Coordinates of N, CA and C in Angstrom, one line a residue:
I1 N 160.0 138.5 127.2 CA 161.2 138.0 126.6 C 162.1 139.2 126.3
N2 N 163.3 139.1 126.8 CA 164.3 140.2 126.6 C 165.1 139.9 125.4
G3 N 165.5 140.9 124.6 CA 166.3 140.7 123.4 C 167.0 142.0 123.0
E4 N 166.9 142.2 121.6 CA 167.7 143.3 121.1 C 166.9 144.4 120.5
I5 N 165.6 144.2 120.2 CA 164.8 145.2 119.6 C 163.9 145.9 120.7
T6 N 163.9 147.3 120.7 CA 163.2 148.0 121.7 C 161.7 147.8 121.5
A7 N 161.0 147.6 122.5 CA 159.5 147.4 122.5 C 158.8 148.5 123.3
K8 N 157.5 148.6 123.0 CA 156.8 149.7 123.7 C 156.6 149.3 125.2
R9 N 156.1 148.1 125.5 CA 155.8 147.7 126.9 C 155.7 146.2 126.9
Y10 N 156.4 145.6 127.9 CA 156.4 144.2 128.1 C 156.4 143.9 129.6
E11 N 156.4 142.7 130.0 CA 156.3 142.3 131.4 C 157.6 142.7 132.1
L12 N 158.7 142.5 131.5 CA 160.0 142.7 132.2 C 160.8 143.8 131.6
E13 N 161.5 144.6 132.4 CA 162.5 145.5 131.9 C 163.7 144.8 131.5
D14 N 164.4 145.3 130.5 CA 165.7 144.7 130.2 C 166.8 145.4 131.0
P15 N 167.5 144.7 131.9 CA 168.4 145.3 132.8 C 169.7 145.8 132.1
F16 N 169.9 145.5 130.9 CA 171.0 146.0 130.1 C 170.8 147.2 129.3
T17 N 169.6 147.7 129.2 CA 169.3 148.9 128.3 C 168.9 150.0 129.2
L18 N 169.5 151.1 129.0 CA 169.2 152.3 129.8 C 168.4 153.3 128.9
R19 N 167.2 153.6 129.3 CA 166.4 154.6 128.5 C 166.7 156.0 128.9
G20 N 167.0 156.2 130.2 CA 167.3 157.6 130.6 C 167.3 157.7 132.2
I21 N 167.4 158.9 132.7 CA 167.5 159.2 134.1 C 166.4 160.2 134.4
R22 N 165.7 159.9 135.5 CA 164.6 160.8 135.9 C 164.7 161.1 137.4
D23 N 163.8 162.0 137.9 CA 163.8 162.4 139.3 C 163.2 161.2 140.1
Y24 N 163.7 161.1 141.3 CA 163.3 160.0 142.2 C 161.8 160.3 142.6
E25 N 161.0 159.2 142.7 CA 159.6 159.2 143.2 C 159.6 158.3 144.4
P26 N 158.7 158.6 145.3 CA 158.6 157.7 146.5 C 158.4 156.2 146.3
Y27 N 157.8 155.9 145.1 CA 157.6 154.4 144.9 C 158.8 153.7 144.2
D28 N 159.8 154.5 143.9 CA 161.0 153.9 143.3 C 161.8 153.0 144.3
E29 N 162.4 152.0 143.8 CA 163.2 151.1 144.6 C 164.6 151.8 144.8
L30 N 165.2 151.5 145.9 CA 166.5 152.1 146.2 C 167.6 151.6 145.2
K31 N 167.5 150.4 144.8 CA 168.5 149.9 143.9 C 168.5 150.5 142.5
R32 N 167.4 151.3 142.2 CA 167.3 152.0 140.9 C 168.0 153.4 141.0
I33 N 168.4 153.8 142.1 CA 169.0 155.2 142.2 C 170.3 155.2 141.5
N34 N 170.5 156.2 140.7 CA 171.8 156.5 140.1 C 172.5 157.5 140.9
W35 N 173.5 156.9 141.7 CA 174.2 157.7 142.7 C 175.1 158.8 142.1
K36 N 175.7 158.6 140.9 CA 176.5 159.6 140.3 C 175.7 160.8 139.8
A37 N 174.6 160.5 139.2 CA 173.7 161.6 138.7 C 173.1 162.3 139.9
S38 N 172.8 161.6 141.0 CA 172.3 162.2 142.2 C 173.3 163.2 142.8
A39 N 174.6 162.8 142.8 CA 175.6 163.6 143.4 C 175.9 164.8 142.6
K40 N 175.8 164.7 141.3 CA 176.0 165.9 140.4 C 174.9 166.9 140.5
T41 N 173.6 166.5 140.7 CA 172.5 167.4 140.7 C 172.0 167.8 142.1
D42 N 172.5 167.1 143.1 CA 172.1 167.3 144.5 C 170.7 166.9 144.7
E43 N 170.1 166.1 143.8 CA 168.8 165.5 144.0 C 168.8 164.1 143.6
L44 N 168.0 163.3 144.2 CA 167.9 161.8 143.9 C 167.4 161.6 142.5
K45 N 168.2 160.8 141.7 CA 167.8 160.5 140.3 C 167.8 158.9 140.2
V46 N 166.9 158.4 139.4 CA 166.8 157.0 139.2 C 167.0 156.6 137.7
N47 N 167.5 155.4 137.5 CA 167.7 154.9 136.1 C 166.4 154.4 135.6
E48 N 166.1 154.7 134.3 CA 164.9 154.1 133.7 C 165.4 153.1 132.7
R49 N 164.9 151.9 132.8 CA 165.3 150.8 131.9 C 164.3 150.7 130.7
D50 N 164.7 150.2 129.6 CA 163.9 150.0 128.5 C 163.4 148.6 128.4
Y51 N 162.3 148.4 127.6 CA 161.8 147.1 127.3 C 162.2 146.7 126.0
T52 N 162.7 145.4 125.9 CA 163.2 144.9 124.6 C 162.5 143.6 124.3
T53 N 162.7 143.2 123.1 CA 162.1 141.9 122.7 C 163.2 141.2 121.8
V54 N 162.9 139.9 121.4 CA 163.9 139.2 120.6 C 164.0 139.7 119.2
N55 N 165.1 139.4 118.5 CA 165.2 139.9 117.2 C 164.8 138.9 116.1
S56 N 164.7 137.7 116.5 CA 164.2 136.7 115.5 C 163.5 135.6 116.2
V57 N 162.5 135.0 115.5 CA 161.6 133.9 116.0 C 161.5 133.0 114.8
R58 N 161.4 131.7 115.2 CA 161.1 130.7 114.1 C 159.9 129.9 114.6
I59 N 159.0 129.7 113.6 CA 157.8 129.0 113.9 C 157.8 127.6 113.2
F60 N 157.6 126.6 113.9 CA 157.4 125.2 113.4 C 156.0 124.9 113.4
M61 N 155.4 124.6 112.3 CA 153.9 124.2 112.2 C 153.8 122.8 111.7
N62 N 153.2 122.0 112.5 CA 152.9 120.6 112.2 C 151.5 120.5 111.6
L63 N 151.3 120.1 110.4 CA 150.0 119.9 109.8 C 149.7 118.4 109.6
E64 N 150.5 117.5 110.1 CA 150.2 116.1 110.0 C 149.0 115.8 110.9
D65 N 148.1 115.0 110.3 CA 146.9 114.6 111.0 C 147.0 113.1 111.1
T66 N 147.4 112.5 112.3 CA 147.6 111.1 112.4 C 146.4 110.4 113.0
G67 N 145.4 111.1 113.4 CA 144.2 110.6 114.0 C 143.3 109.8 113.0
I68 N 142.5 109.0 113.5 CA 141.6 108.2 112.7 C 140.5 109.2 112.0
L69 N 140.0 110.0 112.9 CA 139.1 111.0 112.4 C 139.9 112.3 112.0
K70 N 139.8 112.7 110.8 CA 140.5 113.9 110.4 C 139.9 115.1 110.9
S71 N 140.7 116.1 111.4 CA 140.1 117.3 111.9 C 140.6 118.5 111.1
Q72 N 139.9 118.7 110.0 CA 140.2 119.7 109.0 C 140.2 121.1 109.6
E73 N 139.2 121.3 110.5 CA 139.0 122.6 111.2 C 140.3 123.0 112.0
L74 N 140.8 122.0 112.7 CA 142.0 122.2 113.5 C 143.2 122.5 112.7
V75 N 143.3 121.9 111.6 CA 144.5 122.2 110.7 C 144.3 123.6 110.2
E76 N 143.1 124.0 109.8 CA 142.9 125.4 109.3 C 143.2 126.4 110.4
M77 N 142.8 126.1 111.6 CA 143.0 126.9 112.8 C 144.5 127.1 113.0
S78 N 145.3 126.0 112.9 CA 146.7 126.1 113.0 C 147.3 127.1 112.0
I79 N 146.9 127.0 110.8 CA 147.4 128.0 109.8 C 147.0 129.4 110.2
C80 N 145.8 129.6 110.7 CA 145.4 131.0 111.1 C 146.2 131.5 112.3
V81 N 146.5 130.6 113.2 CA 147.3 131.0 114.4 C 148.7 131.4 113.9
C82 N 149.3 130.6 112.9 CA 150.6 130.9 112.4 C 150.6 132.3 111.7
A83 N 149.5 132.5 110.9 CA 149.4 133.8 110.2 C 149.3 135.0 111.1
S84 N 148.5 134.8 112.2 CA 148.4 135.9 113.2 C 149.7 136.2 113.9
L85 N 150.4 135.1 114.3 CA 151.7 135.3 115.0 C 152.7 136.0 114.0
V86 N 152.8 135.6 112.8 CA 153.7 136.2 111.8 C 153.3 137.7 111.7
Q87 N 152.1 138.0 111.5 CA 151.6 139.4 111.4 C 152.1 140.2 112.6
E88 N 151.9 139.8 113.8 CA 152.3 140.5 115.0 C 153.8 140.7 115.0
F89 N 154.6 139.6 114.8 CA 156.0 139.7 114.8 C 156.6 140.7 113.8
L90 N 156.1 140.6 112.6 CA 156.5 141.5 111.5 C 156.2 142.9 111.8
R91 N 155.0 143.2 112.4 CA 154.6 144.5 112.8 C 155.6 145.1 113.8
Q92 N 156.1 144.2 114.7 CA 157.1 144.7 115.7 C 158.5 144.7 115.2
G93 N 158.8 144.4 113.9 CA 160.1 144.4 113.4 C 161.0 143.2 113.8
I94 N 160.3 142.1 114.1 CA 161.0 140.9 114.5 C 161.2 140.0 113.2
L95 N 162.4 139.5 113.1 CA 162.7 138.6 112.0 C 162.0 137.3 112.2
V96 N 161.3 136.7 111.2 CA 160.5 135.5 111.3 C 160.8 134.5 110.3
S97 N 160.9 133.2 110.7 CA 161.1 132.1 109.8 C 159.9 131.1 110.1
I98 N 159.4 130.5 109.0 CA 158.4 129.5 109.1 C 158.8 128.2 108.5
F99 N 158.6 127.1 109.2 CA 158.9 125.8 108.7 C 157.7 124.9 109.0
T100 N 157.3 124.1 108.0 CA 156.2 123.2 108.1 C 156.4 122.0 107.3
N101 N 155.7 120.9 107.7 CA 155.7 119.7 106.9 C 154.6 119.7 105.8
G102 N 153.9 120.8 105.7 CA 152.9 121.0 104.7 C 153.5 121.3 103.4
T103 N 152.9 120.9 102.3 CA 153.5 121.2 100.9 C 152.6 122.2 100.2
D104 N 153.3 123.0 99.3 CA 152.6 123.9 98.5 C 151.8 123.2 97.4
C105 N 150.6 123.5 97.2 CA 149.7 122.8 96.3 C 150.1 123.0 94.8
I106 N 150.9 124.0 94.5 CA 151.4 124.2 93.1 C 152.7 123.6 92.9
T107 N 153.7 124.0 93.7 CA 155.1 123.5 93.5 C 155.4 122.2 94.1
R108 N 154.5 121.7 95.0 CA 154.7 120.4 95.7 C 156.0 120.4 96.6
E109 N 156.5 121.5 96.9 CA 157.6 121.6 97.8 C 157.1 121.9 99.2
R110 N 157.9 121.5 100.2 CA 157.6 121.8 101.6 C 157.7 123.3 101.9
L111 N 156.8 123.9 102.6 CA 156.9 125.3 102.9 C 158.0 125.6 103.9
S112 N 158.9 126.4 103.5 CA 160.0 126.9 104.3 C 160.4 128.3 104.0
M113 N 160.1 129.2 104.9 CA 160.4 130.6 104.6 C 161.3 131.2 105.7
E114 N 162.4 131.7 105.3 CA 163.4 132.2 106.3 C 163.7 133.6 106.2
G115 N 164.0 134.3 107.3 CA 164.5 135.6 107.3 C 163.6 136.7 106.8
M116 N 162.3 136.6 107.1 CA 161.3 137.6 106.7 C 161.3 138.7 107.7
N117 N 161.3 140.0 107.3 CA 161.1 141.1 108.2 C 160.4 142.2 107.6
G118 N 159.7 142.9 108.4 CA 158.9 144.1 107.9 C 157.5 143.7 107.3
P119 N 156.6 144.6 107.4 CA 155.2 144.3 107.0 C 155.1 144.0 105.5
A120 N 156.1 144.3 104.7 CA 156.0 144.1 103.3 C 156.0 142.6 103.0
C121 N 156.5 141.8 103.9 CA 156.6 140.3 103.7 C 155.3 139.6 104.0
L122 N 154.4 140.3 104.6 CA 153.1 139.7 105.1 C 152.3 139.2 103.9
D123 N 152.2 139.8 102.8 CA 151.4 139.4 101.7 C 152.0 138.0 101.2
T124 N 153.3 137.9 101.1 CA 154.0 136.7 100.7 C 153.7 135.6 101.6
V125 N 153.7 135.8 102.9 CA 153.4 134.8 103.9 C 151.9 134.3 103.8
Y126 N 151.0 135.3 103.6 CA 149.6 134.9 103.5 C 149.4 134.0 102.2
K127 N 150.0 134.4 101.1 CA 149.9 133.6 99.9 C 150.4 132.2 100.1
A128 N 151.6 132.1 100.7 CA 152.2 130.8 100.9 C 151.4 129.9 101.9
L129 N 150.8 130.5 102.9 CA 150.0 129.7 103.8 C 148.7 129.3 103.2
A130 N 148.1 130.2 102.3 CA 146.9 129.8 101.6 C 147.1 128.7 100.6
R131 N 148.3 128.6 100.1 CA 148.6 127.5 99.1 C 149.0 126.2 99.7
L132 N 148.9 126.1 101.0 CA 149.3 124.8 101.6 C 148.2 123.8 101.3
D133 N 148.7 122.6 100.9 CA 147.8 121.5 100.6 C 147.5 120.7 101.8
V134 N 146.3 120.9 102.4 CA 146.0 120.2 103.6 C 145.2 118.9 103.4
E135 N 144.9 118.6 102.2 CA 144.1 117.4 101.8 C 145.0 116.2 101.7
S136 N 146.2 116.3 101.1 CA 147.1 115.2 100.8 C 147.8 114.8 102.1
P137 N 148.3 113.5 102.2 CA 149.1 113.1 103.4 C 150.3 113.9 103.6
M138 N 150.6 114.2 104.8 CA 151.8 115.0 105.1 C 153.0 114.0 105.6
P139 N 154.2 114.4 105.3 CA 155.3 113.6 105.8 C 155.4 113.8 107.3
A140 N 155.9 112.9 108.0 CA 156.1 113.0 109.5 C 156.9 114.2 109.8
F141 N 156.5 114.9 110.9 CA 157.1 116.2 111.3 C 158.6 116.0 111.6
G142 N 158.9 115.0 112.4 CA 160.3 114.7 112.8 C 161.2 114.3 111.6
D143 N 160.6 113.6 110.6 CA 161.4 113.2 109.5 C 161.9 114.4 108.6
C144 N 161.0 115.4 108.4 CA 161.3 116.5 107.5 C 161.9 117.7 108.2
L145 N 161.6 117.9 109.5 CA 162.1 119.1 110.2 C 162.9 118.8 111.5
G146 N 163.2 117.5 111.7 CA 164.0 117.2 112.9 C 165.4 117.8 113.0
R147 N 166.1 117.8 111.8 CA 167.4 118.4 111.8 C 167.4 119.9 111.9
K148 N 166.4 120.5 111.2 CA 166.2 122.0 111.2 C 166.0 122.5 112.6
L149 N 165.3 121.7 113.4 CA 164.9 122.1 114.7 C 166.2 122.3 115.6
F150 N 167.2 121.5 115.4 CA 168.3 121.5 116.3 C 169.5 122.3 115.7
E151 N 169.3 122.9 114.5 CA 170.4 123.7 113.9 C 170.8 124.9 114.7
E152 N 169.8 125.7 115.1 CA 170.1 126.9 115.9 C 169.2 126.8 117.1
A153 N 169.7 126.2 118.2 CA 169.0 126.1 119.4 C 168.8 127.4 120.2
S154 N 169.6 128.4 119.8 CA 169.5 129.7 120.5 C 168.4 130.6 120.1
L155 N 167.8 130.3 119.0 CA 166.6 131.1 118.5 C 165.4 130.7 119.3
Y156 N 164.5 131.7 119.5 CA 163.2 131.5 120.1 C 162.4 130.7 119.1
T157 N 161.8 129.6 119.6 CA 161.0 128.7 118.7 C 159.6 128.5 119.2
I158 N 158.7 128.6 118.3 CA 157.3 128.4 118.6 C 156.8 127.2 117.8
F159 N 156.1 126.3 118.5 CA 155.5 125.1 117.9 C 154.0 125.3 117.8
I160 N 153.4 125.0 116.6 CA 152.0 125.1 116.4 C 151.6 123.7 115.8
S161 N 150.7 123.0 116.5 CA 150.3 121.7 116.1 C 148.9 121.4 116.7
H162 N 148.1 120.8 116.0 CA 146.8 120.3 116.6 C 147.0 118.8 117.0
D163 N 148.1 118.2 116.6 CA 148.4 116.8 116.8 C 149.2 116.6 118.1
R164 N 148.7 115.8 119.0 CA 149.4 115.5 120.3 C 149.8 114.1 120.3
H165 N 150.1 113.5 119.2 CA 150.6 112.1 119.1 C 151.9 112.0 119.7
E166 N 152.3 110.8 120.3 CA 153.5 110.7 121.1 C 154.7 111.0 120.2
D167 N 154.7 110.6 119.0 CA 155.9 110.8 118.1 C 156.2 112.3 118.0
Y168 N 155.1 113.1 117.8 CA 155.3 114.5 117.7 C 155.8 115.1 119.0
M169 N 155.2 114.7 120.1 CA 155.5 115.3 121.4 C 157.0 115.0 121.7
E170 N 157.6 113.9 121.3 CA 159.0 113.7 121.5 C 159.8 114.7 120.7

């Protein structure tokens, strides 16, 4: 994924960021040659591109369990996956937001955390995820987060859900 924050290494180079110019090697493509720099130095030079990533990600986590047999382990695994993703994104300096239909067991409010960045937020995220009440019935995902989902369609969005019910898939 290309974006605004410089990353160490990813699948694709960002064609809009220039890291530097280096000497030509036999394995370099001709389209990477910097002709101006080559003319100035009388040697072939190539452009080196940088790797970037997105500057913000939002995670939607569905904890609703609509099945007849309740799968507590899958709900817990969804929370663990969310925590792991948040940890990695914060470590890379990516702005993270979390939205879920799960409620806090103390405040009874739906968990919604926006604009977290930096490793200092990780403790707050862990505490908030640990306080999710997974025993009580959850409101339907679309009812409580449907509008939020379409507010900013340009942001990268990750869905975490153990539920594959048709309503959620829509």
